[in-house]
Short mmCIF file of C-alpha atoms in Angstrom, two decimals:
data_model
loop_
_atom_site.label_atom_id
_atom_site.label_comp_id
_atom_site.label_asym_id
_atom_site.label_seq_id
_atom_site.Cartn_x
_atom_site.Cartn_y
_atom_site.Cartn_z
CA MET A 1 -26.10 11.96 -30.02
CA GLY A 2 -28.94 10.11 -28.31
CA SER A 3 -32.08 8.22 -29.28
CA VAL A 4 -35.31 8.36 -27.25
CA VAL A 5 -36.59 5.28 -29.08
CA CYS A 6 -33.80 2.79 -28.33
CA HIS A 7 -32.57 4.62 -25.20
CA ARG A 8 -28.99 4.72 -26.42
CA ARG A 9 -26.44 7.51 -26.42
CA TYR A 10 -24.16 7.27 -29.44
CA HIS A 11 -20.51 8.31 -29.30
CA HIS A 12 -17.78 8.32 -31.94
CA ASN A 13 -16.66 4.69 -31.39
CA TYR A 14 -19.38 3.20 -29.18
CA TYR A 15 -22.86 3.55 -27.71
CA VAL A 16 -24.13 3.34 -24.12
CA HIS A 17 -27.63 2.06 -23.31
CA LYS A 18 -29.67 4.07 -20.82
CA GLU A 19 -30.13 1.12 -18.45
CA SER A 20 -26.59 -0.16 -18.81
CA SER A 21 -23.18 0.96 -17.62
CA LEU A 22 -21.41 -0.66 -20.58
CA ARG A 23 -19.75 0.75 -23.67
CA THR A 24 -20.54 -1.35 -26.72
CA TYR A 25 -18.14 -0.58 -29.54
CA TYR A 26 -19.31 -0.64 -33.13
CA GLY A 27 -18.09 -3.56 -35.22
CA GLY A 28 -14.71 -3.40 -36.93
CA VAL A 29 -11.85 -1.00 -36.32
CA PRO A 30 -12.59 2.74 -36.73
CA ASP A 31 -10.34 5.09 -38.67
CA VAL A 32 -10.07 7.30 -35.58
CA VAL A 33 -9.95 5.85 -32.06
CA GLN A 34 -11.08 7.76 -28.98
CA VAL A 35 -8.27 6.94 -26.56
CA ALA A 36 -9.41 9.35 -23.82
CA GLN A 37 -12.43 11.51 -23.04
CA HIS A 38 -11.27 14.33 -25.30
CA PHE A 39 -8.41 12.75 -27.22
CA PHE A 40 -8.54 10.92 -30.55
CA ILE A 41 -5.76 9.17 -32.52
CA GLU A 42 -5.93 7.84 -36.05
CA SER A 43 -5.73 4.05 -36.40
CA ALA A 44 -2.91 4.46 -38.91
CA LEU A 45 -0.83 6.27 -36.28
CA LEU A 46 -1.63 3.62 -33.66
CA GLU A 47 -0.54 0.97 -36.16
CA LEU A 48 2.74 2.85 -36.58
CA PHE A 49 3.24 2.99 -32.80
CA SER A 50 2.50 -0.75 -32.51
CA ASN A 51 5.11 -1.62 -35.13
CA CYS A 52 7.64 0.73 -33.54
CA MET A 53 7.17 -1.20 -30.30
CA ALA A 54 7.34 -4.61 -32.00
CA PHE A 55 10.39 -4.00 -34.17
CA GLY A 56 12.15 -1.01 -32.60
CA TRP A 57 11.56 -1.62 -28.87
CA LEU A 58 10.19 1.91 -28.57
CA SER A 59 8.41 2.68 -25.33
CA GLY A 60 5.20 4.67 -25.10
CA THR A 61 7.27 7.63 -23.95
CA ASN A 62 9.54 7.48 -26.98
CA CYS A 63 6.65 6.95 -29.41
CA ALA A 64 4.98 10.06 -28.01
CA ARG A 65 8.23 12.01 -28.16
CA ILE A 66 8.86 11.07 -31.80
CA TYR A 67 5.32 12.08 -32.76
CA ASN A 68 5.52 15.38 -30.89
CA GLU A 69 8.87 16.28 -32.41
CA ALA A 70 8.40 15.02 -35.97
CA LEU A 71 4.69 14.64 -36.79
CA SER A 72 2.59 16.94 -34.63
CA SER A 73 3.22 20.01 -36.82
CA PRO A 74 2.80 20.22 -40.62
CA HIS A 75 6.30 21.68 -40.98
CA SER A 76 8.26 19.93 -38.22
CA ASN A 77 11.34 19.70 -40.41
CA ILE A 78 11.42 23.50 -40.56
CA LEU A 79 10.37 24.22 -36.98
CA ASN A 80 12.98 21.80 -35.58
CA ASN A 81 15.80 23.38 -37.59
CA LYS A 82 15.44 27.13 -37.22
CA LEU A 83 18.92 28.08 -38.42
CA ALA A 84 18.84 25.86 -41.50
CA PHE A 85 15.45 27.28 -42.57
CA SER A 86 15.89 30.84 -41.28
CA ALA A 87 14.40 32.35 -44.47
CA ILE A 88 11.02 30.64 -44.09
CA TYR A 89 10.99 29.72 -40.40
CA HIS A 90 8.73 32.56 -39.22
CA ASN A 91 6.18 31.94 -42.00
CA SER A 92 5.97 28.25 -41.03
CA ARG A 93 5.12 29.09 -37.43
CA HIS A 94 1.71 30.37 -38.56
CA PHE A 95 0.66 26.78 -39.30
CA THR A 96 0.86 26.00 -35.57
CA PRO A 97 -1.74 28.14 -33.76
CA GLU A 98 -0.64 29.03 -30.26
CA ASP A 99 -4.14 29.93 -29.01
CA TRP A 100 -5.76 26.50 -29.41
CA SER A 101 -7.69 25.40 -26.33
CA VAL A 102 -6.47 21.81 -26.69
CA THR A 103 -2.95 20.52 -27.05
CA ARG A 104 -1.68 18.85 -30.20
CA LEU A 105 0.89 16.89 -28.20
CA ILE A 106 0.56 13.22 -27.25
CA ARG A 107 1.35 12.00 -23.76
CA LYS A 108 2.76 8.59 -22.83
CA GLU A 109 -0.63 7.71 -21.32
CA ASP A 110 -2.39 8.47 -24.60
CA THR A 111 0.08 6.34 -26.54
CA MET A 112 -0.27 3.31 -24.27
CA ASN A 113 -4.05 3.57 -23.80
CA GLY A 114 -4.34 3.94 -27.57
CA PHE A 115 -2.15 0.88 -28.15
CA PHE A 116 -4.15 -1.32 -25.78
CA LEU A 117 -7.57 -0.15 -27.04
CA TYR A 118 -6.53 -0.44 -30.69
CA SER A 119 -5.15 -3.95 -30.09
CA LEU A 120 -8.39 -5.02 -28.40
CA LEU A 121 -10.46 -3.65 -31.28
CA LEU A 122 -8.29 -5.54 -33.76
CA ASP A 123 -8.61 -8.74 -31.75
CA LYS A 124 -12.40 -8.51 -31.57
CA ALA A 125 -12.65 -7.69 -35.27
CA GLU A 126 -10.54 -10.75 -36.10
CA GLN A 127 -12.91 -12.90 -34.04
CA GLY A 128 -16.02 -11.37 -35.59
CA SER A 129 -17.23 -9.98 -32.25
CA VAL A 130 -17.46 -6.54 -30.65
CA LEU A 131 -15.64 -4.98 -27.74
CA ILE A 132 -17.66 -4.22 -24.58
CA LEU A 133 -16.11 -2.18 -21.77
CA PRO A 134 -17.44 -0.71 -18.51
CA HIS A 135 -18.53 2.91 -19.01
CA ASP A 136 -18.50 4.36 -15.50
CA GLU A 137 -14.83 4.01 -14.64
CA ALA A 138 -12.49 6.57 -13.13
CA SER A 139 -9.91 6.22 -15.90
CA GLN A 140 -9.31 4.64 -19.28
CA ARG A 141 -6.69 2.43 -17.64
CA ASP A 142 -9.31 0.92 -15.31
CA ARG A 143 -11.84 0.67 -18.13
CA LEU A 144 -9.53 -1.45 -20.30
CA GLN A 145 -8.48 -3.80 -17.50
CA PRO A 146 -11.24 -6.50 -17.74
CA ALA A 147 -10.89 -6.89 -21.52
CA LEU A 148 -7.10 -7.10 -21.27
CA ALA A 149 -7.38 -9.79 -18.60
CA GLU A 150 -9.86 -11.75 -20.72
CA ARG A 151 -7.53 -11.74 -23.72
CA ASN A 152 -4.61 -12.74 -21.48
CA SER A 153 -6.50 -15.84 -20.34
CA ALA A 154 -7.29 -16.75 -23.94
CA MET A 155 -3.59 -16.50 -24.85
CA GLU A 156 -2.35 -18.94 -22.20
CA GLY A 157 -1.00 -22.24 -23.47
CA THR A 158 -2.35 -22.64 -27.00
CA GLY A 159 -3.86 -19.21 -27.63
CA GLN A 160 -1.29 -17.64 -29.94
CA GLU A 161 -2.53 -17.05 -33.48
CA CYS A 162 0.38 -19.02 -34.99
CA TYR A 163 0.18 -21.93 -32.54
CA ALA A 164 -0.59 -24.44 -35.34
CA HIS A 165 2.17 -23.14 -37.62
CA ALA A 166 4.31 -25.50 -39.70
CA CYS A 167 6.89 -24.94 -42.44
CA ASP A 168 9.86 -26.60 -44.11
CA LEU A 169 12.17 -25.44 -41.30
CA CYS A 170 10.20 -26.92 -38.38
CA PHE A 171 8.15 -29.75 -39.93
CA HIS A 172 9.93 -32.57 -41.79
CA ILE A 173 8.65 -35.69 -43.52
CA PHE A 174 11.01 -38.63 -43.98
CA GLU A 175 10.82 -42.31 -44.84
CA ASN A 176 11.80 -44.72 -42.07
CA GLU A 177 13.56 -48.07 -42.45
CA ASN A 178 10.21 -49.80 -43.05
CA GLY A 179 9.31 -47.48 -45.90
CA GLN A 180 6.70 -45.60 -43.86
CA LEU A 181 6.39 -41.83 -44.06
CA MET A 182 7.07 -40.22 -40.69
CA LYS A 183 6.82 -36.61 -39.58
CA ILE A 184 9.19 -34.79 -37.28
CA GLN A 185 8.28 -31.59 -35.48
CA ALA A 186 10.52 -29.88 -33.00
CA ALA A 187 10.02 -27.21 -30.37
CA ALA A 188 12.62 -25.33 -28.35
CA CYS A 189 12.33 -23.80 -24.88
CA ASP A 190 14.37 -21.16 -23.08
CA GLY A 191 14.04 -18.39 -20.52
CA ASN A 192 14.73 -14.66 -20.57
CA THR A 193 15.21 -12.53 -17.46
CA ILE A 194 12.40 -10.13 -18.31
CA GLY A 195 10.04 -9.79 -15.36
CA HIS A 196 7.37 -7.75 -13.62
CA ARG A 197 7.08 -6.67 -10.01
CA SER A 198 5.77 -9.39 -7.72
CA CYS A 199 5.16 -10.19 -4.08
CA LYS A 200 8.38 -10.55 -2.07
CA VAL A 201 7.28 -13.98 -0.84
CA HIS A 202 9.08 -16.58 -2.95
CA ASN A 203 6.94 -18.01 -5.77
CA CYS A 204 3.82 -16.06 -4.71
CA LYS A 205 1.65 -15.42 -7.78
CA ASN A 206 -0.84 -13.02 -6.19
CA PRO A 207 -0.86 -9.59 -7.89
CA LEU A 208 0.32 -6.51 -6.01
CA PRO A 209 -2.27 -3.84 -5.10
CA SER A 210 -0.03 -1.29 -6.83
CA LEU A 211 3.57 -0.92 -7.95
CA ARG A 212 4.35 0.87 -4.69
CA HIS A 213 3.61 -2.26 -2.65
CA HIS A 214 6.15 -5.00 -1.98
CA PHE A 215 3.67 -7.60 -0.73
CA CYS A 216 0.34 -8.87 -2.00
CA PRO A 217 -2.74 -8.42 0.26
CA ALA A 218 -2.33 -11.94 1.68
CA HIS A 219 1.25 -11.23 2.80
CA GLN A 220 1.02 -7.58 3.91
CA HIS A 221 1.80 -8.60 7.49
CA LEU A 222 5.35 -9.49 6.41
CA ARG A 223 6.21 -5.89 5.54
CA LEU A 224 7.42 -5.41 9.13
CA LYS A 225 9.89 -8.29 8.97
CA CYS A 226 13.67 -8.07 8.60
CA ALA A 227 14.83 -7.90 4.97
CA VAL A 228 17.07 -10.95 5.45
CA VAL A 229 15.34 -14.00 3.99
CA ASP A 230 13.89 -16.37 6.63
CA CYS A 231 14.68 -14.05 9.53
CA PRO A 232 11.63 -14.14 11.86
CA SER A 233 12.38 -10.82 13.60
CA ASP A 234 10.81 -7.45 12.83
CA HIS A 235 13.02 -4.75 11.36
CA ALA A 236 14.25 -2.02 13.69
CA LEU A 237 12.88 1.51 13.50
CA GLY A 238 14.65 3.41 10.71
CA HIS A 239 16.22 0.26 9.30
CA ARG A 240 15.23 -2.62 7.04
CA THR A 241 16.93 -5.27 9.13
CA CYS A 242 16.62 -6.39 12.73
CA ASP A 243 19.20 -5.75 15.47
CA ASP A 244 21.32 -8.77 14.52
CA PRO A 245 24.83 -7.34 13.90
CA ASP A 246 25.40 -9.48 10.80
CA HIS A 247 22.08 -8.42 9.31
CA ARG A 248 22.80 -4.76 10.05
CA ALA A 249 26.26 -5.08 8.46
CA LEU A 250 24.64 -6.55 5.37
CA GLU A 251 22.23 -3.60 5.16
CA THR A 252 25.09 -1.13 5.51
CA ALA A 253 27.06 -2.88 2.77
CA TYR A 254 24.05 -2.93 0.47
CA PHE A 255 23.27 0.78 0.72
CA ARG A 256 26.95 1.73 0.58
CA ARG A 257 27.00 0.00 -2.79
CA GLY A 258 23.89 1.97 -3.82
CA ASN A 259 25.45 5.28 -2.79
CA ALA A 260 28.57 4.43 -4.79
CA MET A 261 26.44 3.84 -7.87
CA PHE A 262 24.67 7.18 -7.32
CA GLN A 263 28.02 8.97 -7.02
CA LEU A 264 29.31 7.37 -10.22
CA ARG A 265 26.20 8.49 -12.06
CA ALA A 266 26.60 12.01 -10.70
CA ARG A 267 30.19 12.09 -11.98
CA LEU A 268 29.06 10.93 -15.41
CA LYS A 269 26.41 13.64 -15.49
CA LYS A 270 28.92 16.29 -14.46
CA ALA A 271 31.22 15.08 -17.24
CA GLY A 272 28.42 15.57 -19.75
CA VAL A 273 27.55 11.88 -20.16
CA ALA A 274 23.79 11.36 -20.35
CA VAL A 275 22.16 8.60 -18.33
CA PRO A 276 18.59 8.45 -19.71
CA ASN A 277 15.76 7.37 -17.46
CA ASP A 278 13.51 6.25 -20.30
CA SER A 279 15.57 3.23 -21.30
CA VAL A 280 17.37 1.28 -18.59
CA PRO A 281 19.28 -1.73 -19.96
CA VAL A 282 19.73 -3.44 -16.60
CA ARG A 283 18.17 -3.08 -13.18
CA ASP A 284 19.90 -0.49 -11.06
CA ALA A 285 21.22 -2.07 -7.88
CA SER A 286 20.57 1.09 -5.86
CA GLU A 287 16.88 1.11 -6.75
CA ASP A 288 15.36 -2.29 -7.25
CA ASP A 289 17.55 -5.32 -6.71
CA ASP A 290 15.49 -8.48 -6.51
CA GLU A 291 17.73 -10.45 -4.18
CA VAL A 292 21.29 -9.99 -2.96
CA VAL A 293 23.63 -12.58 -1.46
CA PHE A 294 26.48 -11.76 0.91
CA GLU A 295 29.03 -14.11 2.41
CA MET A 296 29.88 -13.22 5.98
CA GLY A 297 33.67 -13.50 6.32
CA PRO A 298 36.13 -12.33 8.98
CA SER A 299 36.44 -8.92 7.33
CA GLY A 300 32.69 -8.38 6.89
CA PRO A 301 30.08 -9.08 4.22
CA ILE A 302 31.25 -9.80 0.65
CA GLU A 303 28.67 -9.64 -2.14
CA LEU A 304 28.32 -12.69 -4.39
CA ASP A 305 26.61 -13.36 -7.69
CA VAL A 306 23.09 -14.64 -6.95
CA ASP A 307 23.19 -17.08 -9.86
CA ASP A 308 26.38 -18.70 -8.55
CA CYS A 309 25.12 -19.29 -5.03
CA ASP A 310 23.05 -22.44 -5.24
CA GLY A 311 25.35 -24.58 -3.11
CA LYS A 312 27.02 -24.17 0.27
CA PRO A 313 30.15 -22.03 0.54
CA GLU A 314 33.35 -24.04 0.35
CA THR A 315 35.11 -21.72 2.79
CA GLY A 316 32.75 -22.45 5.66
CA ASN A 317 31.56 -18.83 5.80
CA ARG A 318 27.87 -18.14 6.29
CA ARG A 319 25.78 -16.79 3.42
CA LEU A 320 22.84 -14.45 3.91
CA ARG A 321 20.18 -13.60 1.36
CA ALA A 322 18.19 -10.39 1.59
CA ILE A 323 15.59 -8.44 -0.37
CA PHE A 324 15.79 -4.74 0.44
CA GLU A 325 13.64 -3.36 -2.36
CA GLY A 326 10.90 -4.79 -4.57
CA ARG A 327 10.95 -8.22 -6.12
CA TRP A 328 10.56 -9.19 -9.76
CA THR A 329 9.43 -12.44 -11.27
CA HIS A 330 12.34 -14.72 -12.17
CA ASN A 331 11.98 -14.95 -15.96
CA GLU A 332 9.76 -15.35 -19.00
CA GLN A 333 9.82 -18.78 -20.59
CA LEU A 334 9.26 -19.16 -24.34
CA ILE A 335 8.45 -22.23 -26.40
CA MET A 336 8.98 -21.84 -30.14
CA ARG A 337 9.51 -23.69 -33.38
CA PRO A 338 13.05 -23.91 -34.84
CA CYS A 339 11.94 -21.52 -37.60
CA GLY A 340 11.44 -18.72 -35.05
CA VAL A 341 7.64 -18.77 -34.62
CA ILE A 342 6.84 -18.44 -30.90
CA LEU A 343 4.11 -20.81 -29.71
CA SER A 344 3.61 -19.69 -26.13
CA ARG A 345 4.95 -17.70 -23.20
CA ALA A 346 4.75 -18.16 -19.45
CA THR A 347 5.97 -16.26 -16.40
CA LEU A 348 8.08 -18.24 -13.92
CA PHE A 349 7.88 -16.53 -10.54
CA GLY A 350 10.44 -18.06 -8.19
CA SER A 351 12.98 -19.77 -10.43
CA GLU A 352 13.45 -21.62 -13.70
CA ALA A 353 12.66 -24.89 -11.93
CA VAL A 354 12.23 -27.93 -14.16
CA SER A 355 8.88 -28.64 -12.49
CA ALA A 356 7.61 -25.24 -13.65
CA VAL A 357 8.99 -25.79 -17.15
CA ASN A 358 7.27 -29.19 -17.25
CA THR A 359 3.93 -27.60 -16.31
CA PHE A 360 4.40 -24.92 -18.97
CA ALA A 361 5.31 -27.48 -21.64
CA LYS A 362 2.21 -29.56 -20.84
CA ALA A 363 0.01 -26.46 -21.09
CA THR A 364 1.54 -25.70 -24.50
CA PHE A 365 1.17 -29.30 -25.73
CA PRO A 366 -1.87 -30.58 -23.82
CA THR A 367 -2.74 -33.56 -26.05
CA PRO A 368 -0.66 -36.51 -27.31
CA GLU A 369 -1.25 -35.28 -30.86
CA SER A 370 0.17 -31.85 -30.05
CA THR A 371 3.42 -33.03 -28.44
CA PRO A 372 6.49 -32.56 -30.66
CA GLU A 373 8.82 -35.37 -31.66
CA PHE A 374 11.69 -33.37 -30.17
CA PHE A 375 11.70 -30.85 -27.31
CA ILE A 376 14.97 -28.89 -27.16
CA PHE A 377 15.86 -27.33 -23.80
CA ASP A 378 19.27 -26.52 -22.32
CA ASN A 379 18.33 -28.27 -19.05
CA ASN A 380 16.61 -31.29 -20.59
CA CYS A 381 18.68 -33.75 -18.57
CA LYS A 382 17.12 -32.49 -15.33
CA LEU A 383 13.69 -32.08 -16.95
CA ASP A 384 13.74 -35.68 -18.18
CA ALA A 385 14.94 -36.93 -14.78
CA HIS A 386 12.13 -35.00 -13.09
CA GLN A 387 9.50 -36.50 -15.39
CA ARG A 388 10.82 -40.00 -14.76
CA ALA A 389 10.93 -39.42 -11.00
CA ILE A 390 7.24 -38.41 -10.83
CA ASN A 391 6.23 -41.00 -13.46
CA ASP A 392 4.93 -38.30 -15.81
CA LYS A 393 4.54 -39.96 -19.21
CA HIS A 394 3.02 -37.02 -21.07
CA PHE A 395 6.18 -36.61 -23.16
CA GLU A 396 7.22 -40.26 -23.26
CA ASN A 397 7.24 -40.20 -27.08
CA THR A 398 9.20 -36.96 -27.26
CA GLY A 399 12.98 -36.91 -27.55
CA LYS A 400 14.64 -34.37 -25.27
CA PRO A 401 18.03 -33.39 -26.67
CA VAL A 402 20.03 -30.51 -25.30
CA ASP A 403 20.85 -27.93 -27.95
CA VAL A 404 24.22 -28.54 -29.56
CA PHE A 405 26.01 -25.48 -28.13
CA HIS A 406 24.97 -26.11 -24.52
CA PHE A 407 25.73 -29.81 -24.76
CA ARG A 408 29.30 -29.15 -25.88
CA CYS A 409 30.02 -26.34 -23.45
CA LYS A 410 27.89 -26.80 -20.33
CA HIS A 411 27.13 -30.51 -19.82
CA LYS A 412 29.63 -32.85 -18.20
CA LEU A 413 30.76 -36.07 -19.85
CA THR A 414 30.36 -37.72 -16.45
CA ASP A 415 26.62 -36.94 -16.37
CA LEU A 416 25.43 -40.38 -17.47
CA HIS A 417 21.74 -39.45 -17.58
CA CYS A 418 22.48 -36.51 -19.86
CA GLN A 419 24.74 -38.57 -22.11
CA ARG A 420 22.20 -41.38 -22.33
CA TYR A 421 18.98 -39.46 -22.87
CA CYS A 422 19.86 -35.92 -24.00
CA ASN A 423 22.90 -36.15 -26.29
CA PRO A 424 21.71 -34.63 -29.61
CA ALA A 425 23.91 -37.10 -31.50
CA ALA A 426 21.78 -39.94 -30.07
CA PHE A 427 18.86 -38.84 -32.24
CA PRO A 428 19.76 -39.68 -35.88
CA GLU A 429 16.37 -38.38 -37.04
CA MET A 430 17.60 -34.87 -36.26
CA ILE A 431 20.31 -35.18 -38.90
CA GLY A 432 19.31 -34.76 -42.55
CA PRO A 433 20.56 -36.65 -45.61
CA ASP A 434 23.25 -33.99 -46.09
CA GLY A 435 24.70 -34.72 -42.65
CA LYS A 436 23.55 -31.38 -41.21
CA TRP A 437 21.13 -30.76 -38.36
CA ARG A 438 17.54 -30.62 -39.58
CA PHE A 439 16.64 -27.99 -37.00
CA ASN A 440 18.15 -24.78 -35.70
CA THR A 441 18.58 -25.89 -32.09
CA SER A 442 19.88 -22.47 -31.00
CA ILE A 443 16.78 -20.55 -32.13
CA CYS A 444 15.90 -19.55 -28.55
CA GLU A 445 19.23 -17.82 -28.04
CA GLN A 446 18.65 -15.84 -31.23
CA THR A 447 15.04 -14.99 -30.38
CA ASN A 448 16.03 -13.83 -26.90
CA VAL A 449 18.05 -11.04 -28.50
CA TRP A 450 14.74 -9.61 -29.74
CA PHE A 451 12.65 -10.51 -26.68
CA GLY A 452 15.20 -9.16 -24.23
CA GLY A 453 14.87 -5.71 -25.79
CA TYR A 454 11.65 -5.18 -23.81
CA ILE A 455 13.21 -5.42 -20.36
CA ALA A 456 13.27 -1.63 -19.89
CA MET A 457 9.77 -1.12 -21.28
CA VAL A 458 7.90 -3.67 -19.16
CA ARG A 459 9.85 -3.68 -15.89
CA ASP A 460 7.32 -1.38 -14.19
CA MET A 461 4.16 -2.32 -16.10
CA GLU A 462 1.12 -3.45 -14.13
CA VAL A 463 0.89 -7.24 -14.52
CA THR A 464 -2.26 -7.34 -16.70
CA ARG A 465 -0.81 -4.82 -19.15
CA TYR A 466 2.56 -6.56 -18.98
CA ASN A 467 1.11 -9.89 -20.12
CA PHE A 468 -1.07 -8.36 -22.82
CA PHE A 469 1.79 -6.27 -24.18
CA LEU A 470 4.24 -9.18 -24.49
CA ASP A 471 1.61 -11.45 -26.07
CA GLU A 472 0.76 -8.74 -28.60
CA MET A 473 4.43 -8.20 -29.45
CA ILE A 474 4.84 -11.96 -30.01
CA LYS A 475 1.71 -12.03 -32.18
CA ARG A 476 3.01 -9.22 -34.39
CA ARG A 477 6.49 -10.69 -34.65
CA ASN A 478 5.09 -14.11 -35.53
CA ARG A 479 3.16 -12.60 -38.44
CA TYR A 480 6.34 -10.99 -39.71
CA VAL A 481 8.36 -14.21 -39.31
CA VAL A 482 5.73 -16.18 -41.26
CA SER A 483 5.74 -13.58 -44.05
CA GLU A 484 9.54 -13.83 -44.26
CA LEU A 485 9.38 -17.64 -44.34
CA ARG A 486 6.91 -17.43 -47.21
CA ALA A 487 9.07 -14.93 -49.10
CA LYS A 488 12.12 -17.19 -48.72
CA GLY A 489 10.31 -20.26 -50.02
CA TYR A 490 9.88 -22.24 -46.80
CA ALA A 491 6.16 -22.82 -47.50
CA PRO A 492 4.47 -21.96 -44.18
CA TRP A 493 1.07 -23.53 -43.56
CA THR A 494 -1.36 -24.14 -40.70
CA ILE A 495 -2.01 -27.58 -39.23
CA PRO A 496 -5.78 -28.23 -38.88
CA MET A 497 -6.77 -27.85 -35.23
CA LYS A 498 -8.75 -31.11 -35.36
CA ALA A 499 -5.45 -32.92 -35.99
CA ILE A 500 -3.96 -31.40 -32.82
CA PHE A 501 -7.04 -31.58 -30.60
CA PRO A 502 -9.17 -34.44 -31.99
CA THR A 503 -11.04 -35.12 -28.74
CA ALA A 504 -12.01 -31.47 -28.26
CA MET A 505 -13.26 -31.26 -31.85
CA ARG A 506 -15.45 -34.34 -31.41
CA ALA A 507 -16.89 -32.91 -28.20
#
């Protein structure tokens, strides 16, 4: 429908002005969302998909499959079980016309585009604004990209809806020895090996042109180099390494391992054991290893665990690192309250370096008023040493204990810095009147069980969608956690933002 007076063409969810190439969506969230040019999905169904992703780790593919099998027909229970309903099966088929010009089935693309558009509409409605997208784009994926990137920027650091959360599990008031009331807030930090595809140059944060590329535009010239890290030579024709015999032996060993994995999978398939492609619990070495490490011994290359290869080999053998396929970011870092509410998330590209964790923590707690009394991190001894070495006093009033489990099991008694500054027993404020720990210092380990469930879903997502998706999952989970805290009597509340950012509020 169009108007010759206001020069606008009105569509189901939005209008386009004659002299503009923008889609301006109507205020609020519609009952039916146009997710593609000729495809509409009810908001109630998109809400179901969103919750399936948040609490069931269902991918877009599996959401579409469940809908197509169970909800797309009025009598799916009958149509899916022909033998059980043989008496009425043929009558039920008449409710599913076979001569429709459009399909009633949902594709993965419709599910994911619907999720992203619906989430954007919700976000704008919560802010009291409207969604504006480019109209003349080749695809819905491209059309959504600018708005997704804008929301991603707003989420960085302090942007999560529950950032100012407090409750009886994470915020304590006690009386000190002088009779003054003091507050204690704690935050915990940990990493999870979820990641997205990235440039093969270590710690490069430039986005890839597409998932098929291994290098960003600035490093495309390196695609001709040998796959062995730091080798300056070009790879030989038909190979991924140069003519160095050790490098070629490493390549042979790597792909022999890949072929062995393929053969094992083929045997499983022949034996009737399914290996689904929709949900991959770990990265397949034959397809997409990030980095491999081999030790060159007298009998040839021996593969080592990447995580155990920080130091020099004790045997005197030479170690070679290589990246034969694509590279993924190192991990996602989370900062959360001991009650389980996640405050922020950041992607660490090259490694879980304490300098990167320090930068992330400062972005999450940018003002003195926002810093917690205790920051719990399993590598706090090195983080604290790093801050002292660079004279960074941002967290000088924050205690940095290691969580109880890691301190007992993974920190040496001979580490004097750790024993002096990071021993949880050295902070009596963390122990309540009943002699128990005030805070759940292992909350990150527990939360990672949930967060790690997305590794298969996001491993090949484009980076903008990847960041938006994870932030949206955290937002939805936080709402559920807060509702559970309220139901269990832990009295959740929101700290006034002017108490956390007083300078910004005055400005």
